[in-house]
Amino acid sequence: MATTTFFRPLLPPTVTNPELELYIHRLSQFLAPHFRLLLRHLSNCARLFWMIGESLTESSKNYSSLFPAPQQLNLSPYSLPVPVEEQVKLCTRKSKEKIGGEDEAVVPQMKPGFDPSKGGRPEFYFDEGAYPEQVDWIGQKNQIDAAKAAGVKQIVLVGSMGGTNINHPLNNIGNANILVWKRKAEQYLADSGIPYTIIRAGGLQDKEGDIRELLVGKDDELLETETRTIARADVAEVCIQALQLEEARFKALDLASKPEGTGTPTKDFKALFAQVTTRF
């Protein structure tokens, strides 16, 4: 009755019922082979996991170059991916001074000497490294190339409406053709082969989202209407939905919203994207 000792500790020491002892004995005889088989399987599994671990360790030595390290996927606006250590250096005060300070790196600067009392319009310029051609074209192109090399499955790119009008006021700021370079990057993405969604937002507003009816269009048609603005929160929501819905892939759309209190707040984003038929 050696197998009985496996179950005997489960019972209080005062239990001496012969029938119960016989039941425990028979139960032990029945279960013992199954426990031995279970232990054998566990032993085999442990050996298999050890072999897999050894194989992966050896393979990683040979194939690690095929998979970029996480820090290599951090993207710089102006160049190909740079190591984290270099990005830390770029965040120092000295580096920020070189590119125009804390908040001035990617916005136009007003040329000194403008006097509003004399009429006329101010003139603008961009700091070196912050021209739209460098940021909106070269920077985005490098990011698209890096994403493609890393195997990114989809890119959602937020642009601006107005790109069909070469004389749009935004293009005249610093004579930098902001929308021209944005449009060039959008075309590059559309031709890249990566699944994409291009969202050309209207005038951005710092208002609550999810309470307006959203409108989609093409070729700046919405700019000819009274509904040319959209809350930043709604743009963010559309971006998230675009990553989840097949109907949003390989499409480009203009995005605006009706004024709050008119229309029905958009909830069915699948239907919203289904309205879009343009690839660029």
PDB file of N, CA and C in Angstrom, residues 88-190:
ATOM      1  N   VAL A  88      18.817  62.176 -27.091  1.00  0.00           N
ATOM      2  CA  VAL A  88      18.984  62.842 -25.805  1.00  0.00           C
ATOM      3  C   VAL A  88      19.847  64.086 -25.971  1.00  0.00           C
ATOM      4  N   LYS A  89      20.897  63.968 -26.787  1.00  0.00           N
ATOM      5  CA  LYS A  89      21.765  65.117 -27.024  1.00  0.00           C
ATOM      6  C   LYS A  89      20.998  66.244 -27.707  1.00  0.00           C
ATOM      7  N   LEU A  90      20.081  65.866 -28.612  1.00  0.00           N
ATOM      8  CA  LEU A  90      19.314  66.882 -29.325  1.00  0.00           C
ATOM      9  C   LEU A  90      18.386  67.648 -28.401  1.00  0.00           C
ATOM     10  N   CYS A  91      18.092  67.078 -27.239  1.00  0.00           N
ATOM     11  CA  CYS A  91      17.167  67.718 -26.304  1.00  0.00           C
ATOM     12  C   CYS A  91      17.872  68.629 -25.305  1.00  0.00           C
ATOM     13  N   THR A  92      19.169  68.777 -25.421  1.00  0.00           N
ATOM     14  CA  THR A  92      19.873  69.671 -24.513  1.00  0.00           C
ATOM     15  C   THR A  92      19.564  71.114 -24.871  1.00  0.00           C
ATOM     16  N   ARG A  93      19.798  72.007 -23.929  1.00  0.00           N
ATOM     17  CA  ARG A  93      19.523  73.425 -24.162  1.00  0.00           C
ATOM     18  C   ARG A  93      20.331  73.954 -25.335  1.00  0.00           C
ATOM     19  N   LYS A  94      21.591  73.513 -25.446  1.00  0.00           N
ATOM     20  CA  LYS A  94      22.434  73.998 -26.526  1.00  0.00           C
ATOM     21  C   LYS A  94      21.851  73.613 -27.875  1.00  0.00           C
ATOM     22  N   SER A  95      21.356  72.378 -27.985  1.00  0.00           N
ATOM     23  CA  SER A  95      20.779  71.935 -29.245  1.00  0.00           C
ATOM     24  C   SER A  95      19.513  72.712 -29.561  1.00  0.00           C
ATOM     25  N   LYS A  96      18.700  72.976 -28.530  1.00  0.00           N
ATOM     26  CA  LYS A  96      17.465  73.720 -28.758  1.00  0.00           C
ATOM     27  C   LYS A  96      17.757  75.133 -29.238  1.00  0.00           C
ATOM     28  N   GLU A  97      18.828  75.725 -28.712  1.00  0.00           N
ATOM     29  CA  GLU A  97      19.189  77.066 -29.157  1.00  0.00           C
ATOM     30  C   GLU A  97      19.579  77.058 -30.629  1.00  0.00           C
ATOM     31  N   LYS A  98      20.222  75.975 -31.068  1.00  0.00           N
ATOM     32  CA  LYS A  98      20.663  75.896 -32.456  1.00  0.00           C
ATOM     33  C   LYS A  98      19.488  75.819 -33.425  1.00  0.00           C
ATOM     34  N   ILE A  99      18.364  75.199 -32.985  1.00  0.00           N
ATOM     35  CA  ILE A  99      17.235  75.049 -33.899  1.00  0.00           C
ATOM     36  C   ILE A  99      16.133  76.052 -33.616  1.00  0.00           C
ATOM     37  N   GLY A 100      16.386  77.021 -32.738  1.00  0.00           N
ATOM     38  CA  GLY A 100      15.423  78.098 -32.589  1.00  0.00           C
ATOM     39  C   GLY A 100      14.693  78.150 -31.280  1.00  0.00           C
ATOM     40  N   GLY A 101      15.133  77.434 -30.262  1.00  0.00           N
ATOM     41  CA  GLY A 101      14.510  77.546 -28.952  1.00  0.00           C
ATOM     42  C   GLY A 101      13.455  76.499 -28.711  1.00  0.00           C
ATOM     43  N   GLU A 102      12.758  76.632 -27.575  1.00  0.00           N
ATOM     44  CA  GLU A 102      11.815  75.618 -27.122  1.00  0.00           C
ATOM     45  C   GLU A 102      10.657  75.419 -28.096  1.00  0.00           C
ATOM     46  N   ASP A 103      10.004  76.512 -28.521  1.00  0.00           N
ATOM     47  CA  ASP A 103       8.764  76.391 -29.279  1.00  0.00           C
ATOM     48  C   ASP A 103       8.842  77.037 -30.655  1.00  0.00           C
ATOM     49  N   GLU A 104      10.042  77.365 -31.119  1.00  0.00           N
ATOM     50  CA  GLU A 104      10.151  78.124 -32.347  1.00  0.00           C
ATOM     51  C   GLU A 104      10.764  77.334 -33.488  1.00  0.00           C
ATOM     52  N   ALA A 105      10.927  76.020 -33.318  1.00  0.00           N
ATOM     53  CA  ALA A 105      11.690  75.253 -34.294  1.00  0.00           C
ATOM     54  C   ALA A 105      10.939  75.053 -35.601  1.00  0.00           C
ATOM     55  N   VAL A 106       9.617  74.907 -35.566  1.00  0.00           N
ATOM     56  CA  VAL A 106       8.891  74.536 -36.779  1.00  0.00           C
ATOM     57  C   VAL A 106       7.763  75.515 -37.088  1.00  0.00           C
ATOM     58  N   VAL A 107       7.880  76.758 -36.648  1.00  0.00           N
ATOM     59  CA  VAL A 107       6.871  77.769 -36.961  1.00  0.00           C
ATOM     60  C   VAL A 107       7.563  78.981 -37.561  1.00  0.00           C
ATOM     61  N   PRO A 108       6.857  79.721 -38.424  1.00  0.00           N
ATOM     62  CA  PRO A 108       7.482  80.902 -39.025  1.00  0.00           C
ATOM     63  C   PRO A 108       7.710  81.996 -37.996  1.00  0.00           C
ATOM     64  N   GLN A 109       8.777  82.761 -38.191  1.00  0.00           N
ATOM     65  CA  GLN A 109       9.108  83.871 -37.311  1.00  0.00           C
ATOM     66  C   GLN A 109       8.840  85.189 -38.042  1.00  0.00           C
ATOM     67  N   MET A 110       8.339  86.166 -37.315  1.00  0.00           N
ATOM     68  CA  MET A 110       8.090  87.470 -37.919  1.00  0.00           C
ATOM     69  C   MET A 110       9.397  88.255 -38.008  1.00  0.00           C
ATOM     70  N   LYS A 111       9.651  88.812 -39.173  1.00  0.00           N
ATOM     71  CA  LYS A 111      10.856  89.610 -39.340  1.00  0.00           C
ATOM     72  C   LYS A 111      10.767  90.867 -38.479  1.00  0.00           C
ATOM     73  N   PRO A 112      11.853  91.228 -37.832  1.00  0.00           N
ATOM     74  CA  PRO A 112      11.825  92.416 -36.965  1.00  0.00           C
ATOM     75  C   PRO A 112      11.613  93.695 -37.772  1.00  0.00           C
ATOM     76  N   GLY A 113      11.087  94.710 -37.094  1.00  0.00           N
ATOM     77  CA  GLY A 113      10.915  96.009 -37.735  1.00  0.00           C
ATOM     78  C   GLY A 113       9.512  96.287 -38.219  1.00  0.00           C
ATOM     79  N   PHE A 114       8.589  95.316 -38.059  1.00  0.00           N
ATOM     80  CA  PHE A 114       7.221  95.548 -38.534  1.00  0.00           C
ATOM     81  C   PHE A 114       6.489  96.483 -37.576  1.00  0.00           C
ATOM     82  N   ASP A 115       5.847  97.505 -38.124  1.00  0.00           N
ATOM     83  CA  ASP A 115       5.091  98.477 -37.334  1.00  0.00           C
ATOM     84  C   ASP A 115       3.640  98.452 -37.800  1.00  0.00           C
ATOM     85  N   PRO A 116       2.732  97.821 -37.020  1.00  0.00           N
ATOM     86  CA  PRO A 116       1.331  97.718 -37.450  1.00  0.00           C
ATOM     87  C   PRO A 116       0.663  99.073 -37.631  1.00  0.00           C
ATOM     88  N   SER A 117       1.176 100.111 -36.966  1.00  0.00           N
ATOM     89  CA  SER A 117       0.555 101.439 -37.095  1.00  0.00           C
ATOM     90  C   SER A 117       0.766 102.034 -38.478  1.00  0.00           C
ATOM     91  N   LYS A 118       1.724 101.505 -39.221  1.00  0.00           N
ATOM     92  CA  LYS A 118       2.013 102.021 -40.559  1.00  0.00           C
ATOM     93  C   LYS A 118       1.291 101.241 -41.656  1.00  0.00           C
ATOM     94  N   GLY A 119       0.484 100.252 -41.235  1.00  0.00           N
ATOM     95  CA  GLY A 119      -0.228  99.459 -42.227  1.00  0.00           C
ATOM     96  C   GLY A 119       0.671  98.416 -42.860  1.00  0.00           C
ATOM     97  N   GLY A 120       0.150  97.770 -43.883  1.00  0.00           N
ATOM     98  CA  GLY A 120       0.916  96.729 -44.549  1.00  0.00           C
ATOM     99  C   GLY A 120       0.836  95.402 -43.803  1.00  0.00           C
ATOM    100  N   ARG A 121       1.573  94.447 -44.283  1.00  0.00           N
ATOM    101  CA  ARG A 121       1.566  93.116 -43.684  1.00  0.00           C
ATOM    102  C   ARG A 121       2.967  92.742 -43.219  1.00  0.00           C
ATOM    103  N   PRO A 122       3.049  91.980 -42.131  1.00  0.00           N
ATOM    104  CA  PRO A 122       4.375  91.557 -41.663  1.00  0.00           C
ATOM    105  C   PRO A 122       4.976  90.519 -42.604  1.00  0.00           C
ATOM    106  N   GLU A 123       6.280  90.412 -42.586  1.00  0.00           N
ATOM    107  CA  GLU A 123       6.975  89.389 -43.354  1.00  0.00           C
ATOM    108  C   GLU A 123       7.490  88.320 -42.398  1.00  0.00           C
ATOM    109  N   PHE A 124       7.563  87.096 -42.911  1.00  0.00           N
ATOM    110  CA  PHE A 124       7.955  85.975 -42.061  1.00  0.00           C
ATOM    111  C   PHE A 124       9.152  85.244 -42.656  1.00  0.00           C
ATOM    112  N   TYR A 125       9.817  84.496 -41.798  1.00  0.00           N
ATOM    113  CA  TYR A 125      10.918  83.650 -42.237  1.00  0.00           C
ATOM    114  C   TYR A 125      10.936  82.404 -41.360  1.00  0.00           C
ATOM    115  N   PHE A 126      11.702  81.402 -41.765  1.00  0.00           N
ATOM    116  CA  PHE A 126      11.849  80.168 -40.992  1.00  0.00           C
ATOM    117  C   PHE A 126      13.300  80.006 -40.571  1.00  0.00           C
ATOM    118  N   ASP A 127      13.487  79.461 -39.385  1.00  0.00           N
ATOM    119  CA  ASP A 127      14.842  79.163 -38.937  1.00  0.00           C
ATOM    120  C   ASP A 127      15.434  78.046 -39.785  1.00  0.00           C
ATOM    121  N   GLU A 128      16.741  78.020 -39.896  1.00  0.00           N
ATOM    122  CA  GLU A 128      17.412  76.962 -40.639  1.00  0.00           C
ATOM    123  C   GLU A 128      17.092  75.606 -40.011  1.00  0.00           C
ATOM    124  N   GLY A 129      16.726  74.661 -40.857  1.00  0.00           N
ATOM    125  CA  GLY A 129      16.332  73.341 -40.376  1.00  0.00           C
ATOM    126  C   GLY A 129      14.850  73.226 -40.120  1.00  0.00           C
ATOM    127  N   ALA A 130      14.121  74.344 -40.232  1.00  0.00           N
ATOM    128  CA  ALA A 130      12.686  74.329 -39.943  1.00  0.00           C
ATOM    129  C   ALA A 130      11.854  74.791 -41.137  1.00  0.00           C
ATOM    130  N   TYR A 131      12.463  74.868 -42.304  1.00  0.00           N
ATOM    131  CA  TYR A 131      11.701  75.239 -43.493  1.00  0.00           C
ATOM    132  C   TYR A 131      10.720  74.118 -43.846  1.00  0.00           C
ATOM    133  N   PRO A 132       9.546  74.462 -44.360  1.00  0.00           N
ATOM    134  CA  PRO A 132       8.574  73.431 -44.738  1.00  0.00           C
ATOM    135  C   PRO A 132       9.148  72.360 -45.662  1.00  0.00           C
ATOM    136  N   GLU A 133      10.033  72.746 -46.555  1.00  0.00           N
ATOM    137  CA  GLU A 133      10.639  71.735 -47.426  1.00  0.00           C
ATOM    138  C   GLU A 133      11.407  70.703 -46.605  1.00  0.00           C
ATOM    139  N   GLN A 134      12.078  71.159 -45.548  1.00  0.00           N
ATOM    140  CA  GLN A 134      12.866  70.253 -44.716  1.00  0.00           C
ATOM    141  C   GLN A 134      11.993  69.415 -43.793  1.00  0.00           C
ATOM    142  N   VAL A 135      10.938  70.039 -43.247  1.00  0.00           N
ATOM    143  CA  VAL A 135      10.091  69.345 -42.274  1.00  0.00           C
ATOM    144  C   VAL A 135       8.987  68.542 -42.963  1.00  0.00           C
ATOM    145  N   ASP A 136       8.178  69.236 -43.781  1.00  0.00           N
ATOM    146  CA  ASP A 136       6.984  68.613 -44.350  1.00  0.00           C
ATOM    147  C   ASP A 136       7.279  67.719 -45.548  1.00  0.00           C
ATOM    148  N   TRP A 137       8.418  67.896 -46.198  1.00  0.00           N
ATOM    149  CA  TRP A 137       8.758  67.036 -47.321  1.00  0.00           C
ATOM    150  C   TRP A 137       9.882  66.069 -46.957  1.00  0.00           C
ATOM    151  N   ILE A 138      11.093  66.583 -46.718  1.00  0.00           N
ATOM    152  CA  ILE A 138      12.226  65.691 -46.461  1.00  0.00           C
ATOM    153  C   ILE A 138      12.013  64.890 -45.174  1.00  0.00           C
ATOM    154  N   GLY A 139      11.542  65.564 -44.124  1.00  0.00           N
ATOM    155  CA  GLY A 139      11.321  64.863 -42.861  1.00  0.00           C
ATOM    156  C   GLY A 139      10.293  63.757 -42.983  1.00  0.00           C
ATOM    157  N   GLN A 140       9.154  64.061 -43.622  1.00  0.00           N
ATOM    158  CA  GLN A 140       8.115  63.044 -43.769  1.00  0.00           C
ATOM    159  C   GLN A 140       8.562  61.923 -44.708  1.00  0.00           C
ATOM    160  N   LYS A 141       9.277  62.277 -45.756  1.00  0.00           N
ATOM    161  CA  LYS A 141       9.784  61.254 -46.675  1.00  0.00           C
ATOM    162  C   LYS A 141      10.686  60.271 -45.932  1.00  0.00           C
ATOM    163  N   ASN A 142      11.578  60.791 -45.091  1.00  0.00           N
ATOM    164  CA  ASN A 142      12.477  59.919 -44.335  1.00  0.00           C
ATOM    165  C   ASN A 142      11.704  59.034 -43.360  1.00  0.00           C
ATOM    166  N   GLN A 143      10.672  59.584 -42.757  1.00  0.00           N
ATOM    167  CA  GLN A 143       9.861  58.786 -41.842  1.00  0.00           C
ATOM    168  C   GLN A 143       9.119  57.674 -42.583  1.00  0.00           C
ATOM    169  N   ILE A 144       8.607  57.979 -43.759  1.00  0.00           N
ATOM    170  CA  ILE A 144       7.913  56.964 -44.557  1.00  0.00           C
ATOM    171  C   ILE A 144       8.881  55.859 -44.965  1.00  0.00           C
ATOM    172  N   ASP A 145      10.083  56.248 -45.392  1.00  0.00           N
ATOM    173  CA  ASP A 145      11.090  55.254 -45.773  1.00  0.00           C
ATOM    174  C   ASP A 145      11.462  54.369 -44.583  1.00  0.00           C
ATOM    175  N   ALA A 146      11.645  54.990 -43.420  1.00  0.00           N
ATOM    176  CA  ALA A 146      12.019  54.233 -42.225  1.00  0.00           C
ATOM    177  C   ALA A 146      10.891  53.299 -41.799  1.00  0.00           C
ATOM    178  N   ALA A 147       9.654  53.774 -41.899  1.00  0.00           N
ATOM    179  CA  ALA A 147       8.506  52.939 -41.530  1.00  0.00           C
ATOM    180  C   ALA A 147       8.391  51.736 -42.461  1.00  0.00           C
ATOM    181  N   LYS A 148       8.620  51.963 -43.743  1.00  0.00           N
ATOM    182  CA  LYS A 148       8.552  50.869 -44.712  1.00  0.00           C
ATOM    183  C   LYS A 148       9.639  49.840 -44.442  1.00  0.00           C
ATOM    184  N   ALA A 149      10.846  50.307 -44.140  1.00  0.00           N
ATOM    185  CA  ALA A 149      11.956  49.398 -43.840  1.00  0.00           C
ATOM    186  C   ALA A 149      11.696  48.602 -42.570  1.00  0.00           C
ATOM    187  N   ALA A 150      10.965  49.192 -41.629  1.00  0.00           N
ATOM    188  CA  ALA A 150      10.674  48.520 -40.359  1.00  0.00           C
ATOM    189  C   ALA A 150       9.468  47.594 -40.452  1.00  0.00           C
ATOM    190  N   GLY A 151       8.787  47.581 -41.599  1.00  0.00           N
ATOM    191  CA  GLY A 151       7.640  46.696 -41.759  1.00  0.00           C
ATOM    192  C   GLY A 151       6.348  47.236 -41.192  1.00  0.00           C
ATOM    193  N   VAL A 152       6.233  48.561 -41.072  1.00  0.00           N
ATOM    194  CA  VAL A 152       4.995  49.163 -40.573  1.00  0.00           C
ATOM    195  C   VAL A 152       3.836  48.790 -41.497  1.00  0.00           C
ATOM    196  N   LYS A 153       2.702  48.423 -40.918  1.00  0.00           N
ATOM    197  CA  LYS A 153       1.587  47.901 -41.702  1.00  0.00           C
ATOM    198  C   LYS A 153       0.648  48.979 -42.225  1.00  0.00           C
ATOM    199  N   GLN A 154       0.644  50.152 -41.610  1.00  0.00           N
ATOM    200  CA  GLN A 154      -0.244  51.218 -42.072  1.00  0.00           C
ATOM    201  C   GLN A 154       0.252  52.554 -41.540  1.00  0.00           C
ATOM    202  N   ILE A 155       0.084  53.601 -42.344  1.00  0.00           N
ATOM    203  CA  ILE A 155       0.443  54.956 -41.925  1.00  0.00           C
ATOM    204  C   ILE A 155      -0.783  55.847 -42.053  1.00  0.00           C
ATOM    205  N   VAL A 156      -1.084  56.578 -40.996  1.00  0.00           N
ATOM    206  CA  VAL A 156      -2.124  57.599 -41.029  1.00  0.00           C
ATOM    207  C   VAL A 156      -1.418  58.949 -40.990  1.00  0.00           C
ATOM    208  N   LEU A 157      -1.602  59.728 -42.039  1.00  0.00           N
ATOM    209  CA  LEU A 157      -0.915  61.010 -42.173  1.00  0.00           C
ATOM    210  C   LEU A 157      -1.938  62.142 -42.122  1.00  0.00           C
ATOM    211  N   VAL A 158      -1.732  63.084 -41.210  1.00  0.00           N
ATOM    212  CA  VAL A 158      -2.620  64.240 -41.091  1.00  0.00           C
ATOM    213  C   VAL A 158      -1.999  65.420 -41.829  1.00  0.00           C
ATOM    214  N   GLY A 159      -2.725  65.933 -42.811  1.00  0.00           N
ATOM    215  CA  GLY A 159      -2.274  67.087 -43.569  1.00  0.00           C
ATOM    216  C   GLY A 159      -3.253  68.236 -43.418  1.00  0.00           C
ATOM    217  N   SER A 160      -3.317  69.074 -44.434  1.00  0.00           N
ATOM    218  CA  SER A 160      -4.190  70.252 -44.386  1.00  0.00           C
ATOM    219  C   SER A 160      -4.958  70.388 -45.690  1.00  0.00           C
ATOM    220  N   MET A 161      -6.170  70.879 -45.589  1.00  0.00           N
ATOM    221  CA  MET A 161      -6.903  71.239 -46.796  1.00  0.00           C
ATOM    222  C   MET A 161      -6.255  72.475 -47.423  1.00  0.00           C
ATOM    223  N   GLY A 162      -6.520  72.688 -48.688  1.00  0.00           N
ATOM    224  CA  GLY A 162      -5.980  73.849 -49.384  1.00  0.00           C
ATOM    225  C   GLY A 162      -4.871  73.522 -50.354  1.00  0.00           C
ATOM    226  N   GLY A 163      -4.459  72.258 -50.400  1.00  0.00           N
ATOM    227  CA  GLY A 163      -3.321  71.883 -51.229  1.00  0.00           C
ATOM    228  C   GLY A 163      -3.546  71.971 -52.722  1.00  0.00           C
ATOM    229  N   THR A 164      -4.804  72.069 -53.160  1.00  0.00           N
ATOM    230  CA  THR A 164      -5.062  72.174 -54.600  1.00  0.00           C
ATOM    231  C   THR A 164      -4.895  73.601 -55.111  1.00  0.00           C
ATOM    232  N   ASN A 165      -4.752  74.555 -54.201  1.00  0.00           N
ATOM    233  CA  ASN A 165      -4.650  75.972 -54.577  1.00  0.00           C
ATOM    234  C   ASN A 165      -3.220  76.459 -54.358  1.00  0.00           C
ATOM    235  N   ILE A 166      -2.472  76.618 -55.440  1.00  0.00           N
ATOM    236  CA  ILE A 166      -1.083  77.049 -55.327  1.00  0.00           C
ATOM    237  C   ILE A 166      -0.975  78.444 -54.731  1.00  0.00           C
ATOM    238  N   ASN A 167      -2.044  79.238 -54.843  1.00  0.00           N
ATOM    239  CA  ASN A 167      -2.035  80.607 -54.318  1.00  0.00           C
ATOM    240  C   ASN A 167      -2.640  80.708 -52.919  1.00  0.00           C
ATOM    241  N   HIS A 168      -2.785  79.597 -52.249  1.00  0.00           N
ATOM    242  CA  HIS A 168      -3.337  79.613 -50.897  1.00  0.00           C
ATOM    243  C   HIS A 168      -2.447  80.468 -49.991  1.00  0.00           C
ATOM    244  N   PRO A 169      -3.047  81.259 -49.093  1.00  0.00           N
ATOM    245  CA  PRO A 169      -2.258  82.141 -48.211  1.00  0.00           C
ATOM    246  C   PRO A 169      -1.159  81.426 -47.431  1.00  0.00           C
ATOM    247  N   LEU A 170      -1.383  80.166 -47.053  1.00  0.00           N
ATOM    248  CA  LEU A 170      -0.347  79.452 -46.307  1.00  0.00           C
ATOM    249  C   LEU A 170       0.935  79.294 -47.124  1.00  0.00           C
ATOM    250  N   ASN A 171       0.786  79.195 -48.440  1.00  0.00           N
ATOM    251  CA  ASN A 171       1.976  79.052 -49.281  1.00  0.00           C
ATOM    252  C   ASN A 171       2.793  80.338 -49.339  1.00  0.00           C
ATOM    253  N   ASN A 172       2.154  81.456 -49.014  1.00  0.00           N
ATOM    254  CA  ASN A 172       2.837  82.747 -49.103  1.00  0.00           C
ATOM    255  C   ASN A 172       3.604  83.108 -47.834  1.00  0.00           C
ATOM    256  N   ILE A 173       3.383  82.359 -46.751  1.00  0.00           N
ATOM    257  CA  ILE A 173       4.095  82.659 -45.505  1.00  0.00           C
ATOM    258  C   ILE A 173       5.580  82.356 -45.693  1.00  0.00           C
ATOM    259  N   GLY A 174       6.379  83.377 -45.687  1.00  0.00           N
ATOM    260  CA  GLY A 174       7.811  83.198 -45.894  1.00  0.00           C
ATOM    261  C   GLY A 174       8.157  82.657 -47.261  1.00  0.00           C
ATOM    262  N   ASN A 175       7.197  82.741 -48.204  1.00  0.00           N
ATOM    263  CA  ASN A 175       7.399  82.176 -49.547  1.00  0.00           C
ATOM    264  C   ASN A 175       7.893  80.732 -49.472  1.00  0.00           C
ATOM    265  N   ALA A 176       7.359  79.984 -48.495  1.00  0.00           N
ATOM    266  CA  ALA A 176       7.887  78.643 -48.209  1.00  0.00           C
ATOM    267  C   ALA A 176       7.034  77.516 -48.783  1.00  0.00           C
ATOM    268  N   ASN A 177       5.879  77.853 -49.385  1.00  0.00           N
ATOM    269  CA  ASN A 177       5.039  76.832 -50.030  1.00  0.00           C
ATOM    270  C   ASN A 177       4.712  75.664 -49.095  1.00  0.00           C
ATOM    271  N   ILE A 178       4.176  75.997 -47.938  1.00  0.00           N
ATOM    272  CA  ILE A 178       3.885  74.983 -46.924  1.00  0.00           C
ATOM    273  C   ILE A 178       3.022  73.850 -47.479  1.00  0.00           C
ATOM    274  N   LEU A 179       1.907  74.205 -48.117  1.00  0.00           N
ATOM    275  CA  LEU A 179       0.980  73.181 -48.595  1.00  0.00           C
ATOM    276  C   LEU A 179       1.546  72.403 -49.774  1.00  0.00           C
ATOM    277  N   VAL A 180       2.407  73.034 -50.546  1.00  0.00           N
ATOM    278  CA  VAL A 180       3.031  72.341 -51.680  1.00  0.00           C
ATOM    279  C   VAL A 180       3.873  71.174 -51.187  1.00  0.00           C
ATOM    280  N   TRP A 181       4.678  71.415 -50.141  1.00  0.00           N
ATOM    281  CA  TRP A 181       5.543  70.358 -49.619  1.00  0.00           C
ATOM    282  C   TRP A 181       4.745  69.297 -48.879  1.00  0.00           C
ATOM    283  N   LYS A 182       3.674  69.701 -48.199  1.00  0.00           N
ATOM    284  CA  LYS A 182       2.811  68.709 -47.550  1.00  0.00           C
ATOM    285  C   LYS A 182       2.207  67.772 -48.596  1.00  0.00           C
ATOM    286  N   ARG A 183       1.748  68.368 -49.678  1.00  0.00           N
ATOM    287  CA  ARG A 183       1.120  67.583 -50.740  1.00  0.00           C
ATOM    288  C   ARG A 183       2.125  66.628 -51.390  1.00  0.00           C
ATOM    289  N   LYS A 184       3.360  67.078 -51.522  1.00  0.00           N
ATOM    290  CA  LYS A 184       4.399  66.238 -52.116  1.00  0.00           C
ATOM    291  C   LYS A 184       4.656  65.003 -51.242  1.00  0.00           C
ATOM    292  N   ALA A 185       4.666  65.197 -49.919  1.00  0.00           N
ATOM    293  CA  ALA A 185       4.861  64.067 -49.006  1.00  0.00           C
ATOM    294  C   ALA A 185       3.673  63.112 -49.056  1.00  0.00           C
ATOM    295  N   GLU A 186       2.467  63.661 -49.190  1.00  0.00           N
ATOM    296  CA  GLU A 186       1.280  62.816 -49.292  1.00  0.00           C
ATOM    297  C   GLU A 186       1.335  61.950 -50.549  1.00  0.00           C
ATOM    298  N   GLN A 187       1.767  62.536 -51.651  1.00  0.00           N
ATOM    299  CA  GLN A 187       1.884  61.773 -52.890  1.00  0.00           C
ATOM    300  C   GLN A 187       2.931  60.674 -52.752  1.00  0.00           C
ATOM    301  N   TYR A 188       4.020  60.990 -52.069  1.00  0.00           N
ATOM    302  CA  TYR A 188       5.079  59.998 -51.855  1.00  0.00           C
ATOM    303  C   TYR A 188       4.546  58.818 -51.044  1.00  0.00           C
ATOM    304  N   LEU A 189       3.740  59.108 -50.029  1.00  0.00           N
ATOM    305  CA  LEU A 189       3.143  58.042 -49.227  1.00  0.00           C
ATOM    306  C   LEU A 189       2.192  57.201 -50.070  1.00  0.00           C
ATOM    307  N   ALA A 190       1.370  57.860 -50.879  1.00  0.00           N
ATOM    308  CA  ALA A 190       0.408  57.131 -51.707  1.00  0.00           C
ATOM    309  C   ALA A 190       1.105  56.211 -52.704  1.00  0.00           C
TER     310      ALA A 190
END
